[in-house]
Amino acid sequence: MAAKDTTSKMFVVCGRDADLLYEAELNANFDAESPTAHLSHFVLHAALDNVDHLIATTPDVYLRVVDNFNEKRVYAFCTGGHAKFLLLHEGRNEDAVRNFFNDVYDKYVQALLNPFYVPDSELTSPAFDRSVRAAAKRYL
Amino acid sequence: MAQQTPTSNSVKALRARGDQVWARMPKCNAEFFRLTYGALVVQLVEDCDDIKEVNDKLLSMGVSIGTRIIDEFLAKSNQREPCKSFEETCEVVGRVAFKMFLGVEADVRNWNEDKSRCSLVFPENPLNENVELPPGKNFLYSNIICGAIRGALEQILYKVDVYCIKDTLRGDDTNEIGITFVSRLQAEMDDQYKES
């Protein structure tokens, strides 16, 4: 197994009222025991305010980089139903992230169409989780 | 037994008839259909105390659908003469009726020795798309189809048991519905019409 590292690549889905619906650490080697492990939560949470401001200024669903923290960048995507996708990532390829978001959006819609899923509740679907990780592998 | 088995020829003919009838049926948007059915099931889950009750409700709803659609089926499916055996009836259900009402064809397989039990196998269930069942429950999501088959066959005097065997929602590789022949019913007058 590769050595643990502390580069977090975290993806979260937030609901209409900024509740956390889903989160995934996409870096398989991420060291969850490191002292800075929960830093990504803070950074993402702080970025949410920026997202709310940016949504009002652009008709685009893809908001690109909404916040920086040292090397880390926070990318955001806001769906028509005001669910927000946030990705903490050090990569600088905006198009790759756009593709990733589009793919996840597609899967998110599918999860939403499940009659047993209550909108704005936690996304526990294993199929959604699998597709997010597959999309991350493919694009990021 | 050999001459009783439907030849591939008759399967082909039934399939062609299924396609033909399907082309003439009014269609409805699959997503709309799916979401409506999903909403119905979720409402049932909310209203009922346990999953068994939900399954039973779905079955009885299916039966009432079946008792009605049999007439539509007989009116529109070019079924000119009655089927001669239970086997033929099942073939018609799978090849023509399934195609007509669900848009998918079901393969009739797994006959037992005395031809009283078989399964309808259909890899794609239009009700199932995008659905994920809550884990850990013995949920028969498509029980309404079982009920509809039972109700319809009851109207043509077949008493049958129809039950879910496989469901892709429960992680199986395909959808399978079992039909077991129980008895022939007699066309009888209801008590109130009998002369005392």
XYZ file of C-alpha atoms in Angstrom:
336
model
C 0.000 0.000 0.000
C 1.224 3.472 -0.826
C 2.347 5.733 1.999
C -0.318 7.791 3.677
C -0.415 11.419 2.746
C -2.280 14.409 3.996
C -3.501 15.819 0.693
C -7.203 15.742 1.123
C -9.414 15.495 -1.912
C -12.812 15.846 -0.391
C -16.196 15.968 -2.057
C -19.382 16.991 -0.280
C -23.005 17.560 -1.221
C -24.881 20.189 0.725
C -28.631 20.562 0.715
C -30.732 23.646 0.302
C -30.104 24.752 3.870
C -26.420 23.876 3.795
C -26.953 20.601 5.622
C -24.356 18.023 4.818
C -26.019 15.304 2.720
C -23.019 13.368 1.571
C -19.275 13.452 1.975
C -16.482 11.391 0.522
C -12.745 11.479 0.848
C -11.579 10.705 -2.652
C -7.891 10.341 -1.923
C -7.593 6.651 -1.106
C -4.266 7.188 0.677
C -5.496 10.005 2.819
C -4.267 9.745 6.380
C -7.403 10.208 8.458
C -5.340 10.122 11.655
C -3.205 13.112 10.814
C -3.630 16.195 13.024
C -4.834 18.237 10.076
C -7.309 15.629 8.858
C -10.397 17.633 9.664
C -9.001 20.799 8.132
C -10.861 20.060 4.918
C -14.192 20.273 6.705
C -13.380 23.753 7.917
C -12.214 24.931 4.530
C -15.285 23.575 2.770
C -17.596 24.997 5.361
C -16.004 28.394 5.091
C -16.348 28.273 1.310
C -20.105 27.831 1.537
C -20.626 31.513 2.252
C -18.767 32.419 -0.913
C -20.924 29.987 -2.842
C -24.086 31.715 -1.708
C -22.717 35.055 -2.888
C -21.541 33.702 -6.210
C -24.815 31.977 -7.052
C -26.513 35.344 -7.166
C -23.967 36.740 -9.620
C -23.901 34.101 -12.329
C -26.395 32.052 -14.289
C -23.886 29.190 -14.530
C -24.299 26.064 -12.440
C -20.552 25.535 -12.360
C -19.061 28.205 -10.140
C -15.409 27.217 -10.633
C -12.989 28.062 -7.832
C -14.862 29.686 -5.000
C -12.191 29.714 -2.313
C -8.503 29.109 -1.686
C -6.653 27.839 1.286
C -2.893 27.590 0.834
C -2.499 25.089 -1.993
C -6.048 23.842 -1.752
C -8.829 25.101 -3.909
C -12.526 24.734 -3.437
C -14.586 24.155 -6.565
C -18.344 24.451 -6.467
C -21.371 23.494 -8.478
C -24.956 24.418 -7.667
C -27.833 22.391 -9.033
C -31.199 23.764 -10.056
C -32.659 22.449 -6.815
C -30.043 24.401 -4.825
C -28.047 21.407 -3.782
C -24.384 22.375 -3.711
C -21.505 20.186 -4.706
C -18.170 21.225 -3.250
C -14.822 19.729 -4.057
C -11.606 20.386 -2.218
C -8.798 19.658 -4.577
C -5.289 20.800 -5.370
C -5.589 20.233 -9.081
C -5.819 23.254 -11.340
C -7.685 21.775 -14.226
C -11.080 23.464 -14.149
C -12.440 21.445 -17.032
C -11.650 18.137 -15.391
C -13.552 19.279 -12.341
C -16.409 20.451 -14.540
C -16.628 17.001 -16.086
C -16.514 15.448 -12.672
C -19.356 17.648 -11.445
C -21.452 16.991 -14.528
C -21.047 13.278 -14.078
C -21.931 13.459 -10.407
C -24.898 15.698 -11.208
C -26.218 12.998 -13.508
C -25.924 10.401 -10.762
C -27.371 12.796 -8.220
C -30.466 13.235 -10.373
C -30.806 9.482 -10.580
C -30.589 9.195 -6.809
C -33.192 11.941 -6.546
C -35.566 10.003 -8.788
C -35.570 7.112 -6.362
C -39.032 7.272 -4.791
C -37.630 6.157 -1.451
C -35.245 9.090 -1.247
C -36.628 12.094 0.585
C -35.242 15.238 -1.057
C -32.782 17.150 1.126
C -32.088 14.122 3.300
C -28.830 12.271 3.649
C -27.659 10.469 0.514
C -26.976 6.968 1.719
C -27.340 5.204 -1.617
C -24.381 2.879 -2.169
C -24.859 3.230 -5.928
C -24.368 6.991 -5.679
C -21.268 6.511 -3.564
C -19.828 4.078 -6.090
C -20.455 6.404 -9.004
C -18.906 9.381 -7.233
C -15.744 7.400 -6.588
C -15.713 6.096 -10.136
C -16.120 9.617 -11.520
C -13.303 10.851 -9.299
C -11.013 8.148 -10.574
C -11.892 9.038 -14.118
C -11.593 12.805 -14.055
C -9.512 13.962 -11.102
C -45.467 -33.818 -24.350
C -43.365 -32.833 -27.318
C -46.231 -31.630 -29.434
C -47.647 -29.673 -26.509
C -44.559 -27.564 -26.103
C -45.063 -24.322 -27.989
C -42.883 -24.471 -31.030
C -40.473 -21.672 -31.740
C -42.821 -20.877 -34.549
C -45.711 -20.075 -32.282
C -43.430 -18.107 -29.979
C -42.423 -16.072 -32.982
C -46.040 -15.513 -33.914
C -46.919 -14.438 -30.381
C -43.952 -12.107 -30.302
C -45.013 -10.535 -33.561
C -48.511 -10.096 -32.206
C -47.096 -8.538 -29.049
C -45.135 -6.000 -31.086
C -48.142 -5.261 -33.227
C -50.440 -4.625 -30.275
C -47.776 -2.618 -28.475
C -47.494 -0.328 -31.475
C -51.195 0.451 -31.263
C -51.388 0.999 -27.509
C -51.452 4.540 -26.171
C -48.111 5.236 -24.492
C -47.230 7.135 -21.393
C -43.937 8.665 -20.402
C -41.895 6.007 -18.606
C -40.503 8.400 -16.030
C -43.935 9.715 -15.202
C -45.233 6.182 -14.840
C -42.313 5.175 -12.669
C -42.494 8.184 -10.393
C -46.242 7.845 -9.983
C -45.905 4.211 -9.037
C -42.988 5.041 -6.741
C -45.015 7.721 -4.989
C -47.857 5.252 -4.544
C -45.601 2.640 -2.990
C -43.920 5.139 -0.692
C -47.313 6.364 0.470
C -48.306 2.762 1.187
C -45.133 2.263 3.195
C -46.018 5.326 5.238
C -49.586 4.194 5.803
C -48.979 0.548 6.636
C -47.501 -0.902 9.766
C -45.237 -3.473 8.220
C -43.802 -4.524 4.903
C -45.972 -7.602 4.677
C -49.046 -5.442 4.716
C -47.577 -3.271 1.952
C -46.866 -6.342 -0.156
C -50.407 -7.620 0.385
C -51.919 -4.254 -0.488
C -49.886 -4.094 -3.689
C -51.047 -7.596 -4.562
C -54.698 -6.795 -4.001
C -54.383 -3.561 -5.999
C -52.872 -5.658 -8.754
C -55.781 -8.073 -8.615
C -58.264 -5.279 -9.131
C -56.193 -3.964 -12.019
C -56.053 -7.471 -13.483
C -59.793 -7.998 -13.357
C -60.168 -4.880 -15.470
C -57.311 -5.128 -17.933
C -58.239 -8.624 -18.978
C -61.136 -7.094 -20.877
C -58.939 -4.542 -22.531
C -56.542 -7.302 -23.376
C -59.208 -9.484 -24.959
C -60.618 -6.537 -26.874
C -57.347 -5.298 -28.312
C -54.956 -8.197 -28.531
C -56.394 -10.106 -31.494
C -56.797 -13.123 -29.275
C -59.409 -14.736 -31.493
C -59.909 -18.025 -29.738
C -59.387 -19.208 -26.189
C -56.046 -20.747 -25.283
C -56.120 -24.518 -25.284
C -53.846 -25.152 -22.358
C -52.422 -23.476 -19.317
C -49.099 -23.513 -21.069
C -50.424 -21.553 -23.988
C -52.093 -19.108 -21.625
C -48.786 -18.398 -19.900
C -47.065 -17.893 -23.229
C -49.707 -15.369 -24.213
C -49.365 -13.578 -20.880
C -45.607 -13.351 -21.262
C -45.294 -12.561 -24.946
C -48.385 -10.507 -25.674
C -49.863 -9.137 -22.448
C -46.527 -8.118 -20.928
C -45.517 -6.410 -24.130
C -48.882 -4.740 -24.426
C -49.061 -3.243 -20.948
C -45.447 -2.951 -19.824
C -43.575 -2.657 -23.090
C -41.275 -5.560 -22.265
C -41.531 -9.162 -23.233
C -41.296 -11.923 -20.651
C -39.723 -15.232 -21.420
C -41.659 -18.252 -20.178
C -39.290 -20.769 -18.634
C -38.740 -23.382 -15.981
C -41.802 -25.514 -16.594
C -42.217 -28.324 -14.129
C -42.996 -31.909 -15.145
C -46.771 -31.699 -15.288
C -46.814 -28.205 -16.773
C -48.539 -26.593 -13.852
C -45.807 -24.204 -12.825
C -43.613 -21.822 -14.777
C -41.738 -18.560 -14.463
C -41.948 -15.368 -16.445
C -38.475 -13.970 -16.825
C -37.952 -10.384 -17.886
C -34.558 -8.745 -17.453
C -35.935 -5.224 -17.632
C -38.703 -4.105 -15.371
C -39.954 -0.617 -16.273
C -41.016 -0.027 -12.670
C -37.547 -0.642 -11.317
C -35.412 1.990 -13.000
C -33.699 4.390 -10.572
C -35.307 2.701 -7.599
C -33.279 1.644 -4.602
C -35.086 -0.203 -1.865
C -34.469 0.654 1.750
C -32.068 -2.024 2.970
C -32.972 -5.033 5.052
C -36.640 -5.400 4.225
C -38.417 -8.150 2.394
C -39.949 -5.755 -0.046
C -41.830 -6.997 -3.103
C -41.759 -3.786 -5.089
C -43.386 -5.186 -8.211
C -45.998 -7.275 -6.427
C -48.638 -5.286 -8.271
C -47.663 -7.112 -11.467
C -48.153 -10.471 -9.729
C -51.572 -9.301 -8.599
C -52.520 -8.130 -12.070
C -51.658 -11.520 -13.564
C -53.636 -13.294 -10.871
C -56.640 -11.029 -11.279
C -56.642 -11.329 -15.043
C -56.349 -15.118 -15.038
C -59.073 -15.355 -12.418
C -61.435 -13.693 -14.858
C -60.772 -16.388 -17.399
C -61.375 -19.002 -14.710
C -57.834 -19.956 -13.859
C -57.095 -19.994 -10.174
C -53.377 -19.392 -9.948
C -50.743 -18.463 -7.431
C -48.456 -15.705 -8.639
C -45.366 -14.758 -6.675
C -42.131 -12.854 -7.022
C -39.062 -15.076 -7.340
C -36.348 -12.686 -8.424
C -36.155 -8.933 -8.516
C -33.254 -6.845 -9.776
C -33.948 -4.416 -6.936
C -32.981 -7.092 -4.475
C -29.704 -7.738 -6.239
C -30.830 -10.587 -8.480
C -29.603 -10.808 -12.041
C -33.085 -10.650 -13.547
C -36.768 -10.344 -12.720
C -38.718 -13.519 -12.355
C -42.352 -14.083 -11.514
C -43.635 -17.569 -10.781
C -47.079 -18.778 -11.765
C -48.530 -21.941 -10.250
C -51.747 -23.436 -11.509
C -54.129 -24.151 -8.633
C -57.461 -25.080 -10.177
C -59.991 -24.295 -12.849
C -62.833 -22.215 -11.533
C -66.387 -22.909 -12.531
C -68.492 -20.179 -14.007
C -71.172 -20.005 -11.359
C -74.038 -17.769 -10.609
C -73.691 -15.734 -7.495
C -75.942 -16.847 -4.659
C -78.260 -13.903 -5.041
C -79.184 -14.965 -8.561
C -79.926 -18.555 -7.728
C -83.485 -19.688 -7.428
C -84.153 -20.848 -3.961
